[in-house]
XYZ file of N, CA and C in Angstrom:
747
model
N 20.245 0.702 -3.322
C 21.100 0.966 -2.173
C 21.189 -0.282 -1.309
N 22.380 -0.674 -0.965
C 22.573 -1.919 -0.243
C 22.309 -1.778 1.248
N 22.599 -0.601 1.810
C 22.477 -0.424 3.252
C 21.162 0.269 3.597
N 20.660 -0.013 4.775
C 19.473 0.670 5.273
C 19.884 2.048 5.766
N 19.221 3.088 5.269
C 19.558 4.444 5.669
C 19.301 4.661 7.158
N 20.127 5.502 7.765
C 19.935 5.825 9.171
C 18.570 6.463 9.405
N 18.074 7.192 8.392
C 16.781 7.858 8.532
C 15.645 6.875 8.744
N 15.862 5.619 8.348
C 14.797 4.624 8.455
C 14.670 4.047 9.859
N 15.571 4.413 10.730
C 15.504 3.872 12.089
C 14.299 4.408 12.846
N 13.783 5.554 12.435
C 12.615 6.109 13.108
C 11.840 6.990 12.147
N 10.561 7.151 12.411
C 9.696 7.998 11.605
C 9.423 9.297 12.362
N 9.015 10.344 11.649
C 8.544 11.536 12.338
C 7.338 11.182 13.203
N 7.007 12.036 14.140
C 5.849 11.793 15.004
C 4.581 11.691 14.175
N 3.769 10.704 14.484
C 2.510 10.501 13.768
C 1.442 11.392 14.387
N 0.715 12.103 13.534
C -0.380 12.943 13.986
C -1.632 12.086 14.123
N -2.244 12.127 15.284
C -3.373 11.224 15.542
C -4.724 11.844 15.221
N -4.797 13.164 15.090
C -6.083 13.809 14.808
C -5.889 14.934 13.790
N -6.852 15.068 12.896
C -6.877 16.188 11.948
C -5.564 16.343 11.189
N -5.089 15.250 10.607
C -3.827 15.304 9.867
C -3.978 16.145 8.609
N -3.000 17.025 8.383
C -2.973 17.859 7.188
C -1.830 17.380 6.304
N -2.134 16.750 5.158
C -1.094 16.212 4.288
C -0.097 17.265 3.823
N 1.135 16.818 3.566
C 2.222 17.722 3.187
C 2.306 17.968 1.690
N 1.668 17.117 0.890
C 1.922 17.113 -0.538
C 1.036 18.023 -1.363
N 1.162 17.863 -2.672
C 0.388 18.613 -3.649
C -0.238 17.593 -4.611
N -0.960 18.104 -5.604
C -1.601 17.205 -6.563
C -1.127 17.486 -7.979
N -1.024 16.420 -8.744
C -0.653 16.502 -10.142
C -1.547 15.540 -10.921
N -1.287 15.370 -12.209
C -2.099 14.504 -13.046
C -1.185 13.537 -13.784
N -1.516 12.241 -13.743
C -0.773 11.222 -14.475
C -1.746 10.153 -14.948
N -1.592 9.705 -16.183
C -2.426 8.633 -16.738
C -3.917 8.930 -16.562
N -4.268 10.201 -16.632
C -5.661 10.592 -16.503
C -6.200 10.602 -15.097
N -5.327 10.410 -14.095
C -5.754 10.365 -12.701
C -5.187 11.547 -11.919
N -5.947 12.021 -10.945
C -5.393 12.943 -9.964
C -4.448 12.151 -9.075
N -3.271 12.709 -8.812
C -2.241 11.986 -8.068
C -1.700 12.874 -6.956
N -1.785 12.385 -5.721
C -1.156 13.060 -4.593
C 0.347 12.838 -4.683
N 1.116 13.915 -4.607
C 2.575 13.861 -4.745
C 3.223 14.431 -3.492
N 4.085 13.644 -2.871
C 4.771 14.121 -1.679
C 6.252 13.773 -1.765
N 7.096 14.673 -1.284
C 8.532 14.446 -1.353
C 9.168 15.116 -2.553
N 10.493 15.053 -2.639
C 11.219 15.762 -3.695
C 10.999 15.146 -5.081
N 10.503 15.916 -6.049
C 10.273 15.379 -7.385
C 11.561 15.032 -8.129
N 12.690 15.519 -7.618
C 13.993 15.206 -8.240
C 14.741 14.111 -7.486
N 14.031 13.375 -6.631
C 14.650 12.259 -5.916
C 15.075 11.179 -6.910
N 16.029 10.373 -6.495
C 16.473 9.273 -7.364
C 15.677 7.994 -7.126
N 14.772 8.009 -6.155
C 13.925 6.846 -5.931
C 12.513 7.291 -5.611
N 11.567 6.440 -5.974
C 10.163 6.814 -5.826
C 9.313 5.587 -5.553
N 8.184 5.833 -4.908
C 7.194 4.803 -4.617
C 5.837 5.222 -5.158
N 5.095 4.260 -5.667
C 3.681 4.466 -5.951
C 2.904 3.735 -4.869
N 2.057 4.477 -4.175
C 1.262 3.911 -3.084
C -0.164 3.708 -3.569
N -0.677 2.498 -3.400
C -2.029 2.188 -3.857
C -2.914 1.990 -2.628
N -3.878 2.863 -2.485
C -4.714 2.864 -1.285
C -5.662 1.671 -1.226
N -6.434 1.592 -0.136
C -7.457 0.557 -0.016
C -8.770 1.081 -0.602
N -9.842 0.312 -0.500
C -11.087 0.680 -1.178
C -11.722 1.956 -0.627
N -11.226 2.436 0.502
C -11.785 3.653 1.084
C -11.063 4.910 0.628
N -10.095 4.755 -0.266
C -9.495 5.907 -0.929
C -8.425 6.651 -0.150
N -8.260 7.919 -0.507
C -7.159 8.744 0.016
C -7.530 9.358 1.367
N -7.625 8.536 2.379
C -7.952 9.021 3.720
C -6.727 9.677 4.360
N -6.930 10.485 5.408
C -5.789 11.115 6.077
C -4.744 10.120 6.577
N -5.192 8.964 7.079
C -4.224 7.976 7.572
C -3.337 7.456 6.441
N -3.945 7.206 5.280
C -3.189 6.685 4.135
C -2.215 7.730 3.604
N -2.648 8.975 3.518
C -1.754 10.036 3.031
C -0.655 10.315 4.051
N -0.958 10.183 5.331
C 0.088 10.357 6.333
C 1.142 9.261 6.185
N 0.718 8.041 5.896
C 1.675 6.971 5.653
C 2.588 7.291 4.489
N 2.028 7.835 3.412
C 2.836 8.231 2.252
C 3.826 9.322 2.636
N 3.367 10.295 3.431
C 4.260 11.372 3.872
C 5.388 10.828 4.750
N 5.066 9.891 5.624
C 6.083 9.313 6.497
C 7.166 8.601 5.691
N 6.754 7.812 4.697
C 7.733 7.105 3.877
C 8.570 8.074 3.062
N 7.937 9.101 2.522
C 8.675 10.094 1.750
C 9.747 10.753 2.603
N 9.381 11.122 3.827
C 10.337 11.777 4.735
C 11.467 10.830 5.115
N 11.126 9.598 5.463
C 12.133 8.652 5.934
C 13.103 8.237 4.836
N 12.608 8.149 3.605
C 13.432 7.685 2.487
C 14.008 8.831 1.654
N 13.586 10.068 1.947
C 13.914 11.204 1.086
C 13.531 10.862 -0.349
N 12.334 10.325 -0.502
C 11.875 9.807 -1.790
C 10.588 10.501 -2.229
N 10.350 10.462 -3.513
C 9.075 10.872 -4.077
C 8.063 9.754 -3.853
N 6.867 10.099 -3.376
C 5.793 9.112 -3.217
C 4.558 9.647 -3.926
N 3.970 8.815 -4.764
C 2.780 9.184 -5.525
C 1.607 8.302 -5.113
N 0.464 8.935 -4.873
C -0.755 8.197 -4.498
C -1.831 8.497 -5.536
N -2.003 7.630 -6.537
C -3.013 7.881 -7.564
C -4.428 7.663 -7.046
N -5.358 8.482 -7.523
C -6.757 8.323 -7.135
C -7.476 7.498 -8.202
N -7.360 6.188 -8.093
C -7.985 5.281 -9.051
C -9.499 5.431 -9.087
N -10.096 5.834 -7.967
C -11.554 5.877 -7.865
C -12.135 7.241 -8.233
N -11.257 8.179 -8.627
C -11.682 9.494 -9.123
C -12.628 10.204 -8.158
N -12.224 10.187 -6.894
C -12.971 10.922 -5.878
C -14.201 10.220 -5.351
N -14.435 8.979 -5.765
C -15.631 8.265 -5.319
C -15.268 6.882 -4.777
N -14.555 6.833 -3.632
C -14.212 5.548 -3.027
C -15.430 4.923 -2.362
N -15.238 3.741 -1.842
C -16.292 3.092 -1.065
C -16.418 3.828 0.271
N -17.597 4.270 0.656
C -17.744 4.979 1.929
C -17.423 4.079 3.126
N -16.726 4.623 4.084
C -16.420 3.854 5.295
C -17.682 3.424 6.029
N -18.778 4.167 5.830
C -20.033 3.835 6.501
C -20.601 2.492 6.044
N -20.088 1.968 4.926
C -20.563 0.672 4.439
C -19.861 -0.497 5.120
N -18.896 -0.187 5.983
C -18.182 -1.241 6.699
C -18.702 -1.322 8.127
N -19.013 -2.509 8.622
C -18.998 -3.797 7.916
C -20.214 -3.947 7.012
N -20.084 -4.722 5.921
C -21.212 -4.932 5.008
C -22.186 -5.948 5.595
N -22.946 -5.510 6.597
C -23.769 -6.434 7.376
C -25.251 -6.388 7.023
N -25.589 -5.753 5.896
C -26.965 -5.769 5.407
C -26.934 -6.105 3.914
N -28.050 -6.543 3.400
C -28.116 -6.872 1.971
C -27.826 -5.646 1.115
N -28.310 -4.488 1.553
C -28.087 -3.263 0.782
C -26.599 -2.898 0.739
N -25.950 -2.995 1.881
C -24.518 -2.709 1.927
C -23.739 -3.687 1.047
N -24.101 -4.950 1.120
C -23.421 -5.969 0.312
C -23.608 -5.689 -1.175
N -24.785 -5.245 -1.553
C -25.078 -4.946 -2.955
C -24.209 -3.780 -3.438
N -24.156 -2.722 -2.652
C -23.365 -1.546 -3.037
C -21.877 -1.895 -3.123
N -21.392 -2.635 -2.132
C -19.974 -3.018 -2.124
C -19.645 -3.924 -3.303
N -20.528 -4.864 -3.600
C -20.293 -5.780 -4.709
C -20.235 -5.058 -6.044
N -21.154 -4.128 -6.246
C -21.164 -3.349 -7.492
C -19.913 -2.491 -7.613
N -19.465 -1.951 -6.492
C -18.249 -1.131 -6.489
C -17.038 -1.967 -6.875
N -16.936 -3.157 -6.305
C -15.781 -4.011 -6.579
C -15.772 -4.495 -8.025
N -16.926 -4.723 -8.601
C -17.001 -5.176 -9.988
C -16.805 -4.035 -10.972
N -17.137 -2.807 -10.548
C -17.058 -1.651 -11.439
C -15.862 -0.773 -11.159
N -16.019 0.201 -10.311
C -14.970 1.182 -10.014
C -13.671 0.533 -9.588
N -13.759 -0.516 -8.759
C -12.555 -1.140 -8.191
C -12.180 -2.436 -8.901
N -12.630 -2.620 -10.126
C -12.290 -3.836 -10.869
C -10.777 -4.052 -10.873
N -10.353 -5.218 -10.434
C -8.923 -5.493 -10.271
C -8.183 -5.463 -11.604
N -8.698 -6.125 -12.610
C -7.988 -6.206 -13.886
C -7.823 -4.823 -14.527
N -8.894 -4.047 -14.524
C -8.844 -2.712 -15.132
C -7.851 -1.820 -14.401
N -7.932 -1.800 -13.075
C -7.065 -0.913 -12.306
C -5.614 -1.390 -12.286
N -5.401 -2.697 -12.385
C -4.040 -3.207 -12.480
C -3.365 -2.702 -13.752
N -4.112 -2.691 -14.840
C -3.566 -2.162 -16.096
C -3.317 -0.660 -15.994
N -4.202 0.040 -15.310
C -4.014 1.483 -15.121
C -2.754 1.765 -14.323
N -2.490 0.955 -13.294
C -1.265 1.112 -12.521
C -0.048 0.919 -13.411
N -0.087 -0.094 -14.272
C 1.018 -0.322 -15.189
C 1.256 0.863 -16.105
N 0.171 1.455 -16.615
C 0.302 2.628 -17.483
C 0.843 3.820 -16.702
N 0.403 3.936 -15.449
C 0.802 5.087 -14.670
C 2.293 5.104 -14.387
N 2.871 3.945 -14.044
C 4.294 3.935 -13.730
C 5.125 4.240 -14.974
N 4.673 3.801 -16.133
C 5.384 4.136 -17.374
C 5.351 5.648 -17.605
N 4.176 6.250 -17.400
C 4.057 7.699 -17.569
C 4.857 8.442 -16.510
N 4.851 7.931 -15.290
C 5.602 8.575 -14.209
C 7.101 8.551 -14.479
N 7.578 7.465 -15.059
C 9.010 7.387 -15.383
C 9.409 8.475 -16.374
N 8.507 8.826 -17.267
C 8.789 9.905 -18.200
C 8.706 11.270 -17.547
N 7.804 11.412 -16.567
C 7.600 12.705 -15.923
C 8.659 13.033 -14.881
N 9.251 12.002 -14.272
C 10.231 12.209 -13.207
C 11.542 11.543 -13.631
N 12.276 12.244 -14.475
C 13.460 11.666 -15.098
C 14.611 11.397 -14.161
N 14.626 12.041 -12.991
C 15.732 11.823 -12.047
C 15.588 10.513 -11.280
N 14.378 9.958 -11.260
C 14.152 8.725 -10.507
C 14.805 7.549 -11.225
N 15.655 6.842 -10.509
C 16.346 5.672 -11.067
C 15.682 4.360 -10.658
N 15.041 4.356 -9.481
C 14.447 3.129 -8.943
C 13.015 3.394 -8.498
N 12.090 2.609 -9.025
C 10.680 2.729 -8.676
C 10.235 1.530 -7.847
N 9.430 1.810 -6.825
C 8.837 0.769 -6.016
C 7.345 0.993 -5.889
N 6.658 0.039 -5.281
C 5.204 0.130 -5.134
C 4.773 -0.592 -3.864
N 3.811 -0.024 -3.157
C 3.190 -0.761 -2.062
C 1.693 -0.498 -2.083
N 0.932 -1.478 -1.621
C -0.514 -1.346 -1.614
C -1.113 -1.807 -0.304
N -2.243 -1.225 0.025
C -2.983 -1.564 1.237
C -4.253 -2.312 0.844
N -4.409 -3.526 1.369
C -5.582 -4.348 1.095
C -5.813 -4.474 -0.407
N -6.867 -3.846 -0.943
C -7.154 -3.877 -2.383
C -5.925 -3.448 -3.180
N -5.239 -2.420 -2.692
C -4.047 -1.932 -3.376
C -2.921 -2.940 -3.387
N -2.872 -3.802 -2.374
C -1.846 -4.831 -2.342
C -2.010 -5.829 -3.471
N -3.255 -6.086 -3.872
C -3.505 -6.983 -5.002
C -2.932 -6.369 -6.278
N -3.141 -5.067 -6.469
C -2.572 -4.397 -7.636
C -1.054 -4.426 -7.595
N -0.489 -4.237 -6.410
C 0.973 -4.230 -6.280
C 1.569 -5.577 -6.660
N 1.000 -6.657 -6.161
C 1.576 -7.971 -6.444
C 1.379 -8.354 -7.907
N 0.248 -7.973 -8.497
C 0.009 -8.299 -9.899
C 0.954 -7.556 -10.841
N 1.494 -6.439 -10.374
C 2.418 -5.656 -11.185
C 3.875 -5.869 -10.786
N 4.149 -6.972 -10.104
C 5.500 -7.247 -9.619
C 6.059 -8.564 -10.132
N 5.508 -9.035 -11.219
C 5.992 -10.262 -11.829
C 6.864 -9.976 -13.037
N 6.872 -10.880 -13.993
C 7.713 -10.747 -15.184
C 7.410 -9.437 -15.913
N 8.468 -8.721 -16.295
C 8.322 -7.476 -17.036
C 7.983 -6.268 -16.198
N 8.015 -6.388 -14.869
C 7.649 -5.274 -14.004
C 8.573 -4.070 -14.174
N 8.007 -2.891 -13.938
C 8.783 -1.644 -13.938
C 9.374 -1.365 -12.560
N 8.954 -2.149 -11.555
C 9.373 -1.894 -10.181
C 10.611 -2.699 -9.811
N 11.394 -2.159 -8.878
C 12.553 -2.882 -8.339
C 12.225 -3.596 -7.041
N 11.171 -3.147 -6.353
C 10.724 -3.775 -5.109
C 9.281 -3.348 -4.877
N 8.549 -4.164 -4.132
C 7.142 -3.860 -3.895
C 6.691 -4.511 -2.591
N 5.462 -4.195 -2.202
C 4.968 -4.791 -0.969
C 3.523 -4.462 -0.684
N 3.054 -4.972 0.437
C 1.667 -4.781 0.845
C 1.551 -4.855 2.358
N 0.555 -4.169 2.871
C 0.157 -4.331 4.268
C -1.307 -4.713 4.287
N -1.676 -5.552 5.238
C -3.011 -6.178 5.332
C -3.576 -6.450 3.934
N -2.923 -7.397 3.211
C -3.286 -7.657 1.818
C -4.689 -8.225 1.660
N -5.275 -7.952 0.500
C -6.599 -8.474 0.190
C -6.553 -9.416 -0.998
N -7.574 -10.270 -1.097
C -7.727 -11.194 -2.228
C -6.483 -12.048 -2.453
N -6.051 -12.705 -1.407
C -4.828 -13.513 -1.487
C -5.005 -14.705 -2.424
N -4.017 -14.862 -3.279
C -3.923 -16.031 -4.154
C -2.463 -16.464 -4.141
N -2.209 -17.678 -3.724
C -0.836 -18.163 -3.587
C -0.031 -17.994 -4.869
N -0.678 -18.214 -6.005
C 0.025 -18.136 -7.293
C 0.566 -16.738 -7.562
N -0.087 -15.696 -7.034
C 0.441 -14.335 -7.196
C 1.832 -14.227 -6.572
N 1.955 -14.768 -5.372
C 3.242 -14.718 -4.673
C 4.300 -15.536 -5.405
N 3.883 -16.619 -6.017
C 4.834 -17.482 -6.719
C 5.367 -16.853 -7.996
N 4.642 -15.878 -8.543
C 5.037 -15.255 -9.812
C 5.907 -14.014 -9.630
N 6.168 -13.627 -8.404
C 6.970 -12.424 -8.156
C 8.376 -12.570 -8.708
N 8.904 -11.470 -9.251
C 10.281 -11.471 -9.772
C 11.151 -10.415 -9.090
N 10.604 -9.733 -8.093
C 11.338 -8.695 -7.370
C 11.144 -8.899 -5.874
N 12.010 -8.305 -5.037
C 11.803 -8.402 -3.584
C 10.447 -7.833 -3.184
N 9.801 -8.498 -2.215
C 8.431 -8.144 -1.838
C 8.291 -8.257 -0.325
N 7.622 -7.274 0.277
C 7.355 -7.303 1.715
C 5.859 -7.430 1.941
N 5.482 -8.313 2.848
C 4.074 -8.543 3.166
C 3.878 -8.458 4.674
N 3.087 -7.491 5.109
C 2.778 -7.312 6.524
C 1.325 -7.729 6.745
N 1.152 -8.898 7.318
C -0.181 -9.420 7.583
C -0.777 -8.816 8.848
N -2.102 -8.645 8.847
C -2.828 -8.447 10.091
C -3.227 -9.830 10.599
N -4.057 -9.881 11.599
C -4.496 -11.176 12.130
C -5.634 -11.776 11.310
N -6.151 -11.017 10.284
C -7.396 -11.451 9.641
C -7.459 -11.088 8.153
N -6.424 -11.427 7.401
C -6.401 -11.091 5.976
C -6.904 -12.217 5.087
N -7.451 -13.221 5.663
C -7.954 -14.392 4.944
C -8.002 -15.533 5.938
N -8.279 -16.716 5.460
C -8.258 -17.866 6.363
C -6.823 -18.100 6.833
N -6.636 -18.683 8.012
C -5.272 -18.984 8.468
C -4.497 -19.825 7.466
N -5.196 -20.759 6.816
C -4.538 -21.643 5.843
C -4.047 -20.852 4.629
N -4.875 -19.942 4.141
C -4.503 -19.154 2.967
C -3.354 -18.197 3.288
N -3.415 -17.558 4.444
C -2.326 -16.670 4.851
C -1.023 -17.450 4.975
N -1.109 -18.659 5.522
C 0.093 -19.483 5.669
C 0.661 -19.866 4.301
N -0.199 -20.285 3.383
C 0.240 -20.653 2.033
C 0.918 -19.483 1.331
N 0.307 -18.330 1.436
C 0.826 -17.123 0.785
C 2.188 -16.752 1.380
N 2.265 -16.760 2.700
C 3.517 -16.439 3.371
C 4.622 -17.424 3.034
N 4.280 -18.702 2.983
C 5.284 -19.713 2.657
C 5.790 -19.563 1.230
N 4.906 -19.184 0.311
C 5.334 -18.952 -1.066
C 6.320 -17.789 -1.130
N 6.059 -16.743 -0.351
C 6.965 -15.592 -0.322
C 8.306 -15.960 0.310
N 8.267 -16.762 1.347
C 9.486 -17.074 2.096
C 10.470 -17.957 1.326
N 10.056 -18.458 0.186
C 10.974 -19.229 -0.646
C 12.073 -18.356 -1.242
N 11.840 -17.045 -1.258
C 12.852 -16.089 -1.709
C 13.395 -15.359 -0.480
N 14.686 -15.471 -0.234
C 15.284 -14.882 0.964
C 15.199 -13.363 0.999
N 14.995 -12.731 -0.152
C 14.914 -11.268 -0.179
C 13.547 -10.767 0.275
N 12.560 -11.635 0.273
C 11.218 -11.228 0.680
C 11.118 -11.139 2.200
N 10.170 -10.330 2.655
C 9.923 -10.153 4.089
C 8.458 -10.474 4.368
N 8.224 -11.327 5.346
C 6.861 -11.675 5.756
C 6.758 -11.505 7.259
N 5.768 -10.749 7.696
C 5.564 -10.590 9.142
C 4.081 -10.474 9.435
N 3.680 -11.070 10.547
C 2.284 -10.986 10.970
C 2.175 -10.080 12.187
N 1.332 -9.054 12.066
C 1.034 -8.154 13.177
C -0.201 -8.731 13.877
N 0.069 -9.658 14.776
C -0.977 -10.514 15.315
C -2.031 -9.837 16.160
N -1.772 -8.616 16.629
C -2.779 -7.916 17.420
C -3.585 -6.935 16.585
N -3.270 -6.844 15.302
C -3.869 -5.805 14.473
C -5.014 -6.310 13.598
N -6.018 -5.459 13.451
C -7.152 -5.723 12.575
C -6.774 -5.419 11.123
N -7.525 -5.996 10.209
C -7.340 -5.704 8.788
C -7.600 -4.213 8.566
N -6.606 -3.512 8.006
C -6.756 -2.081 7.735
C -6.008 -1.174 8.688
N -5.160 -1.740 9.568
C -4.535 -0.919 10.613
C -3.534 0.101 10.077
N -3.086 -0.037 8.831
C -2.154 0.936 8.264
C -2.802 1.806 7.191
N -4.111 1.662 7.010
C -4.810 2.422 5.982
C -5.997 3.175 6.534
N -7.092 3.163 5.800
C -8.259 3.961 6.156
C -8.863 3.582 7.498
N -8.709 2.324 7.898
C -9.321 1.874 9.151
C -8.355 1.967 10.340
N -7.244 2.650 10.139
C -6.326 2.863 11.259
C -6.979 3.772 12.298
N -6.972 3.334 13.536
C -7.467 4.149 14.649
C -6.257 4.670 15.413
N -5.765 5.823 14.996
C -4.518 6.331 15.568
C -4.712 6.940 16.954
N -5.943 6.998 17.402
C -6.195 7.389 18.783
C -6.028 6.231 19.753
N -5.900 5.029 19.205
C -5.683 3.832 20.016
C -4.185 3.587 20.142
N -3.674 3.442 21.359
C -2.227 3.358 21.584
C -1.591 2.177 20.861
N -2.238 1.034 20.870
C -1.667 -0.147 20.227
C -1.656 0.009 18.704
N -2.757 0.532 18.154
C -2.799 0.745 16.704
C -1.756 1.783 16.289
N -1.625 2.843 17.061
C -0.625 3.866 16.759
C 0.784 3.272 16.751
N 1.084 2.472 17.751
C 2.414 1.857 17.842
C 2.682 0.958 16.644
N 1.691 0.147 16.271
C 1.877 -0.782 15.174
C 1.809 -0.089 13.805
N 1.082 0.994 13.699
C 1.088 1.834 12.495
C 2.494 2.376 12.267
N 3.091 2.916 13.327
C 4.452 3.445 13.231
C 5.451 2.340 12.908
N 5.295 1.196 13.559
C 6.223 0.087 13.308
C 6.099 -0.418 11.875
N 4.867 -0.497 11.381
C 4.658 -0.969 10.023
C 5.306 -0.064 8.994
N 5.125 1.244 9.135
C 5.716 2.155 8.156
C 7.233 2.244 8.306
N 7.723 2.059 9.525
C 9.174 1.978 9.709
C 9.725 0.738 9.001
N 8.996 -0.367 9.095
C 9.438 -1.592 8.434
C 9.416 -1.443 6.915
N 8.371 -0.819 6.377
C 8.325 -0.548 4.941
C 9.500 0.327 4.519
N 9.781 1.360 5.305
C 10.867 2.279 4.967
C 12.203 1.545 4.929
N 12.440 0.689 5.907
C 13.693 -0.071 5.921
C 13.816 -0.988 4.723
N 12.723 -1.629 4.352
C 12.732 -2.538 3.208
C 13.024 -1.790 1.918
N 12.313 -0.697 1.689
C 12.507 0.032 0.439
C 13.856 0.757 0.393
N 14.358 1.161 1.547
C 15.696 1.749 1.573
C 16.747 0.748 1.114
N 16.547 -0.496 1.481
C 17.503 -1.546 1.104
C 17.444 -1.892 -0.380
N 16.222 -1.852 -0.950
C 16.047 -2.391 -2.294
C 15.890 -1.346 -3.398
N 15.746 -0.078 -3.042
C 15.626 0.968 -4.077
C 16.901 1.796 -4.160
């Protein structure tokens, strides 16, 4: 779709406490998958969460995008119900660092889960035959999976990330589809964030923006929606994602 839908101008009201997700669950590629929005939509997104899994804030973001785009949104549970506990953040003890390191090398292994994402979108295309355009967005850890699956041979028409993790400039250089990147103030060193953003900006279809007052995780599990500034920027971030995907899907 060439034009931004009018629905993308605003999101439904964000629930700040005790959010109850709108969707249901299904199974794809051996994973439990949260499904929200019309299954017969002509466009769909796969949302890849951060290392803390399917938190209420992350599922609310998926619901908001589904509503704004009138799209199907799928949130696969790559960690099979065992994400990294939020209590381990920040990893400020040797024990916490050990647990987090083992999790990242095992359950959250980037290469393994990137391949699983690739398999999942192929299976999803068979399961949802009305969908003509598939997109993907990821939060932090999920953003790494999104960018790795957005190069040559991708099944996606557009993709993106918010508060991306594990930045590597070469990932951005290999993109073959429009990509949106919403930085927080602390997604890596200033130099690395600048390099990554500059690589993206070489393509006019890409969108790069820095949410300079926001902490890493403001649109995912670490979103504090009881905080007025975080709530405002959470809403703005998902509105920006909705506008981008409306244009490119």
